C-alpha positions as a printed NumPy array, in Angstrom:
array([[  2.552, 129.79 ,  51.398],
       [  0.205, 127.294,  53.043],
       [ -2.323, 129.022,  55.316],
       [ -3.38 , 125.837,  57.076],
       [ -3.655, 122.054,  56.808],
       [ -5.878, 119.33 ,  58.257],
       [ -4.417, 115.818,  58.418],
       [ -5.86 , 112.504,  59.533],
       [ -3.685, 109.895,  57.741],
       [ -0.003, 109.46 ,  58.525],
       [  2.648, 107.037,  57.326],
       [  3.157, 105.65 ,  60.841],
       [ -0.144, 105.075,  62.647],
       [ -0.339, 106.543,  65.238],
       [  2.23 , 109.305,  64.497],
       [  5.004, 109.87 ,  67.07 ],
       [  4.495, 112.715,  69.604],
       [  7.436, 114.653,  68.134],
       [  5.999, 114.653,  64.59 ],
       [  7.406, 117.896,  63.047],
       [  4.107, 119.32 ,  61.805],
       [  2.467, 119.148,  65.216],
       [  4.352, 122.233,  66.392],
       [  2.483, 124.512,  63.954],
       [ -0.741, 126.14 ,  65.159],
       [ -2.027, 126.152,  61.572],
       [ -1.996, 122.333,  61.388],
       [ -5.014, 120.4  ,  62.657],
       [ -4.367, 116.705,  63.238],
       [ -7.238, 114.296,  63.903],
       [ -6.826, 110.628,  64.895],
       [ -7.387, 108.139,  62.075],
       [ -9.697, 105.844,  64.025],
       [-13.132, 106.191,  62.378],
       [-12.825, 102.854,  60.593],
       [-10.948, 101.189,  63.434],
       [-13.578, 101.222,  66.166],
       [-15.217,  97.926,  67.092],
       [-18.584,  99.183,  65.847],
       [-17.169, 100.272,  62.49 ],
       [-15.257,  97.028,  61.982],
       [-18.377,  94.99 ,  62.748],
       [-20.486,  97.014,  60.305],
       [-17.846,  96.695,  57.582],
       [-17.593,  92.946,  58.138],
       [-21.357,  92.465,  57.898],
       [-21.558,  94.501,  54.695],
       [-18.687,  92.592,  53.076],
       [-20.334,  89.277,  53.978],
       [-23.63 ,  90.443,  52.46 ],
       [-21.914,  91.492,  49.24 ],
       [-20.041,  88.188,  48.96 ],
       [-23.312,  86.279,  49.369],
       [-24.922,  88.454,  46.693],
       [-22.03 ,  87.758,  44.339],
       [-22.261,  83.997,  44.911],
       [-26.012,  84.087,  44.235],
       [-26.087,  86.375,  41.207],
       [-22.518,  86.835,  39.954],
       [-22.799,  90.611,  40.414],
       [-20.2  ,  92.285,  42.637],
       [-21.473,  95.477,  44.26 ],
       [-18.825,  98.156,  44.933],
       [-16.001,  96.088,  43.432],
       [-12.794,  98.053,  42.883],
       [-12.026,  96.587,  39.429],
       [-15.404,  96.844,  37.68 ],
       [-18.133,  99.487,  37.217],
       [-19.667, 100.526,  40.542],
       [-23.244,  99.39 ,  41.152],
       [-25.414, 100.807,  43.902],
       [-28.037,  98.678,  45.652],
       [-30.817, 100.487,  43.779],
       [-29.092, 100.042,  40.416],
       [-28.537,  96.37 ,  41.207],
       [-32.246,  95.802,  41.866],
       [-33.071,  97.428,  38.529],
       [-30.365,  95.806,  36.424],
       [-30.103,  92.316,  37.929],
       [-32.759,  90.685,  35.691],
       [-31.266,  92.339,  32.602],
       [-27.767,  91.179,  33.495],
       [-29.141,  87.629,  33.44 ],
       [-31.091,  88.343,  30.227],
       [-28.041,  89.713,  28.403],
       [-25.887,  86.733,  29.371],
       [-28.525,  84.271,  28.134],
       [-28.983,  86.201,  24.878],
       [-25.222,  86.252,  24.347],
       [-25.009,  82.519,  24.919],
       [-27.948,  81.878,  22.587],
       [-26.482,  84.015,  19.793],
       [-23.069,  82.366,  20.107],
       [-24.558,  78.898,  19.667],
       [-26.724,  79.619,  16.621],
       [-24.331,  81.913,  14.719],
       [-21.976,  80.735,  12.002],
       [-18.442,  82.   ,  11.498],
       [-15.821,  83.82 ,  13.53 ],
       [-17.104,  86.81 ,  15.56 ],
       [-15.939,  90.264,  14.48 ],
       [-18.302,  92.64 ,  16.285],
       [-21.124,  92.589,  18.798],
       [-23.744,  95.283,  19.286],
       [-25.949,  95.513,  22.343],
       [-29.098,  97.575,  21.869],
       [-31.13 ,  98.632,  24.905],
       [-34.727,  99.822,  24.543],
       [-37.215, 101.241,  27.019],
       [-36.344, 102.241,  30.564],
       [-33.256, 100.053,  30.608],
       [-31.787, 102.38 ,  27.967],
       [-31.62 , 105.155,  30.559],
       [-29.627, 103.083,  33.066],
       [-25.901, 102.494,  33.48 ],
       [-25.616,  99.443,  31.222],
       [-21.912,  98.642,  31.611],
       [-22.576,  95.443,  33.563],
       [-25.382,  94.421,  31.196],
       [-22.91 ,  94.849,  28.326],
       [-20.298,  92.786,  30.168],
       [-22.868,  90.066,  30.864],
       [-23.687,  89.812,  27.162],
       [-19.983,  89.376,  26.438],
       [-19.706,  86.712,  29.146],
       [-22.475,  84.715,  27.468],
       [-20.839,  85.068,  24.056],
       [-17.195,  84.534,  24.897],
       [-17.621,  81.631,  27.305],
       [-19.112,  79.633,  24.408],
       [-16.028,  80.138,  22.243],
       [-13.074,  80.295,  24.608],
       [-11.5  ,  77.791,  26.971],
       [-10.485,  80.515,  29.432],
       [-13.051,  81.745,  31.93 ],
       [-14.637,  85.089,  31.06 ],
       [-16.277,  87.092,  33.855],
       [-18.034,  90.405,  34.369],
       [-14.658,  91.783,  35.457],
       [-12.493,  90.794,  32.471],
       [-15.07 ,  90.588,  29.646],
       [-14.126,  93.857,  27.924],
       [-10.411,  93.098,  28.239],
       [-10.841,  89.638,  26.695],
       [-12.935,  91.105,  23.862],
       [-10.247,  93.703,  23.134],
       [ -7.513,  91.044,  23.123],
       [ -9.423,  89.187,  20.41 ],
       [-10.176,  92.299,  18.346],
       [-13.906,  91.938,  18.963],
       [-15.565,  95.325,  18.489],
       [-18.173,  96.073,  21.167],
       [-20.839,  98.701,  20.481],
       [-23.737,  99.871,  22.663],
       [-26.881, 101.674,  21.516],
       [-29.691, 103.107,  23.63 ],
       [-33.269, 103.615,  22.414],
       [-36.018, 104.845,  24.724],
       [-38.979, 103.366,  22.828],
       [-39.736,  99.784,  21.914],
       [-42.607,  97.351,  21.43 ],
       [-41.803,  95.863,  24.83 ],
       [-41.519,  97.769,  28.091],
       [-37.78 ,  97.031,  28.234],
       [-35.698,  94.883,  25.917],
       [-32.119,  93.941,  25.129],
       [-30.937,  92.947,  21.66 ],
       [-27.625,  91.259,  20.918],
       [-26.404,  91.556,  17.334],
       [-23.468,  89.302,  16.499],
       [-21.541,  89.994,  13.315],
       [-19.246,  87.355,  11.83 ],
       [-17.372,  87.265,   8.54 ],
       [-20.33 ,  85.455,   6.953],
       [-23.559,  86.681,   8.587],
       [-25.343,  88.863,  11.125],
       [-27.318,  87.159,  13.889],
       [-29.708,  89.245,  16.003],
       [-31.538,  87.975,  19.08 ],
       [-33.807,  90.097,  21.256],
       [-35.299,  89.373,  24.647],
       [-37.214,  90.837,  27.547],
       [-37.845,  90.11 ,  31.203],
       [-41.313,  88.603,  31.71 ],
       [-42.47 ,  87.823,  35.252],
       [-38.843,  88.18 ,  36.397],
       [-37.666,  85.554,  33.893],
       [-35.556,  86.095,  30.755],
       [-37.52 ,  85.377,  27.573],
       [-36.533,  85.254,  23.931],
       [-38.764,  87.532,  21.845],
       [-37.21 ,  87.742,  18.388],
       [-34.56 ,  86.106,  16.217],
       [-33.345,  87.773,  13.019],
       [-36.487,  89.895,  12.808],
       [-38.926,  87.001,  13.333],
       [-41.147,  87.137,  16.425],
       [-40.849,  84.009,  18.558],
       [-41.348,  83.957,  22.325],
       [-39.494,  81.175,  24.109],
       [-37.7  ,  80.456,  27.395],
       [-34.005,  81.287,  27.689],
       [-33.021,  78.351,  29.867],
       [-32.38 ,  74.646,  29.772],
       [-32.036,  72.412,  26.712],
       [-33.189,  74.027,  23.467],
       [-33.297,  73.194,  19.769],
       [-33.176,  76.15 ,  17.383],
       [-34.509,  75.543,  13.883],
       [-34.925,  77.547,  10.677],
       [-37.259,  76.116,   8.085],
       [-39.636,  76.829,   5.24 ],
       [-43.197,  77.479,   6.394],
       [-44.793,  74.379,   4.901],
       [-47.059,  71.665,   6.352],
       [-45.41 ,  68.704,   8.02 ],
       [-42.453,  70.324,   9.782],
       [-44.025,  70.331,  13.253],
       [-45.089,  66.72 ,  12.833],
       [-41.588,  65.795,  11.683],
       [-40.05 ,  67.36 ,  14.804],
       [-42.492,  65.535,  17.077],
       [-41.881,  62.235,  15.315],
       [-38.089,  62.497,  15.489],
       [-38.02 ,  63.469,  19.152],
       [-40.627,  60.85 ,  20.079],
       [-38.697,  58.141,  18.241],
       [-35.637,  59.072,  20.319],
       [-37.638,  59.154,  23.57 ],
       [-37.063,  62.914,  24.068],
       [-39.902,  64.785,  25.751],
       [-40.92 ,  68.257,  24.544],
       [-41.343,  70.799,  27.354],
       [-42.159,  73.814,  25.165],
       [-42.578,  74.432,  21.429],
       [-42.402,  78.026,  20.137],
       [-42.988,  79.021,  16.522],
       [-42.613,  82.153,  14.425],
       [-42.568,  83.162,  10.781],
       [-41.558,  86.249,   8.871],
       [-44.41 ,  88.708,   8.532],
       [-45.341,  90.519,   5.352],
       [-46.257,  89.514,   1.805],
       [-45.385,  85.96 ,   0.877],
       [-42.569,  85.644,  -1.667],
       [-42.839,  83.358,  -4.65 ],
       [-41.848,  80.437,  -2.447],
       [-42.601,  79.323,   1.139],
       [-42.174,  81.903,   3.881],
       [-39.187,  81.677,   6.242],
       [-40.044,  80.334,   9.698],
       [-38.265,  79.287,  12.855],
       [-38.873,  77.187,  15.941],
       [-37.4  ,  76.992,  19.428],
       [-38.065,  73.648,  21.095],
       [-37.348,  73.108,  24.788],
       [-36.655,  69.497,  25.739],
       [-36.225,  67.685,  29.027],
       [-32.729,  66.516,  28.092],
       [-29.94 ,  67.515,  25.694],
       [-30.222,  66.342,  22.094],
       [-27.369,  64.598,  20.327],
       [-25.886,  65.443,  16.942],
       [-27.521,  62.266,  15.645],
       [-30.971,  63.59 ,  16.58 ],
       [-30.172,  66.973,  15.014],
       [-29.158,  65.197,  11.802],
       [-32.527,  63.434,  11.754],
       [-34.281,  66.79 ,  12.122],
       [-32.26 ,  68.234,   9.227],
       [-33.289,  65.304,   7.032],
       [-36.621,  67.005,   6.268],
       [-36.243,  69.008,   3.032],
       [-37.916,  72.09 ,   4.555],
       [-35.526,  72.25 ,   7.534],
       [-32.608,  74.536,   6.717],
       [-30.923,  74.682,  10.134],
       [-31.124,  72.741,  13.393],
       [-28.784,  73.452,  16.288],
       [-28.673,  72.55 ,  19.96 ],
       [-28.545,  75.421,  22.451],
       [-27.619,  74.864,  26.092],
       [-28.328,  77.64 ,  28.6  ],
       [-27.669,  77.436,  32.342]])
């Protein structure tokens, strides 16, 4: 037996006066008007407008019904790392070789203790939008990855050399590419590529190079870009630490330019015998 019931939602709104349950003293019926008052409707409208503006500015939908929920406090914490993960994903996709089979996202520091679902999705957005013609978003990123048999793995570590960092490891049938970044002064920065330290911006027009650590490479890059009237905005270098092998040490460079570089310019950069790889990277 039912000892009592409290109802505030009915199929017809408002319910008819002769509604059968109203005749029982053990039934409490309250009017379903809390969200229908003028004050409530105005407050709801203002909040929806604020959330739409936030989505248009950042791409993050707060309280969306078809993606992980994000409170205002979580949004403030995660917003810079959502941007960082997307840029890292886009960077990895453009320098990697081969067809993607798996992607691992590794979170270190305080970010590892947060709800990282949207950060994960942002990394996938950066990756997949570089390979696919269809539009990938924070909402459908995991679904698109599953449809293409792309394994997605997350790992959380509480300690790191940086306060907080995100690493994207992209595995293809031929190689593993790992890029790591951090948020510095509210801006996403590249910190490491394939185990080599190299701090560089994650925005604009970039050239990514792998080369042998020998004299003349930097001068060659400057000469080629100058000959093609391309201005260098930033030049970041790094080389593998540890004992030198029998030959030259492995090094890399990330060059930011004021305009995109053509395949012809990249071919000129590769003409130096010490340059093993030169690719253009475009990040919004």
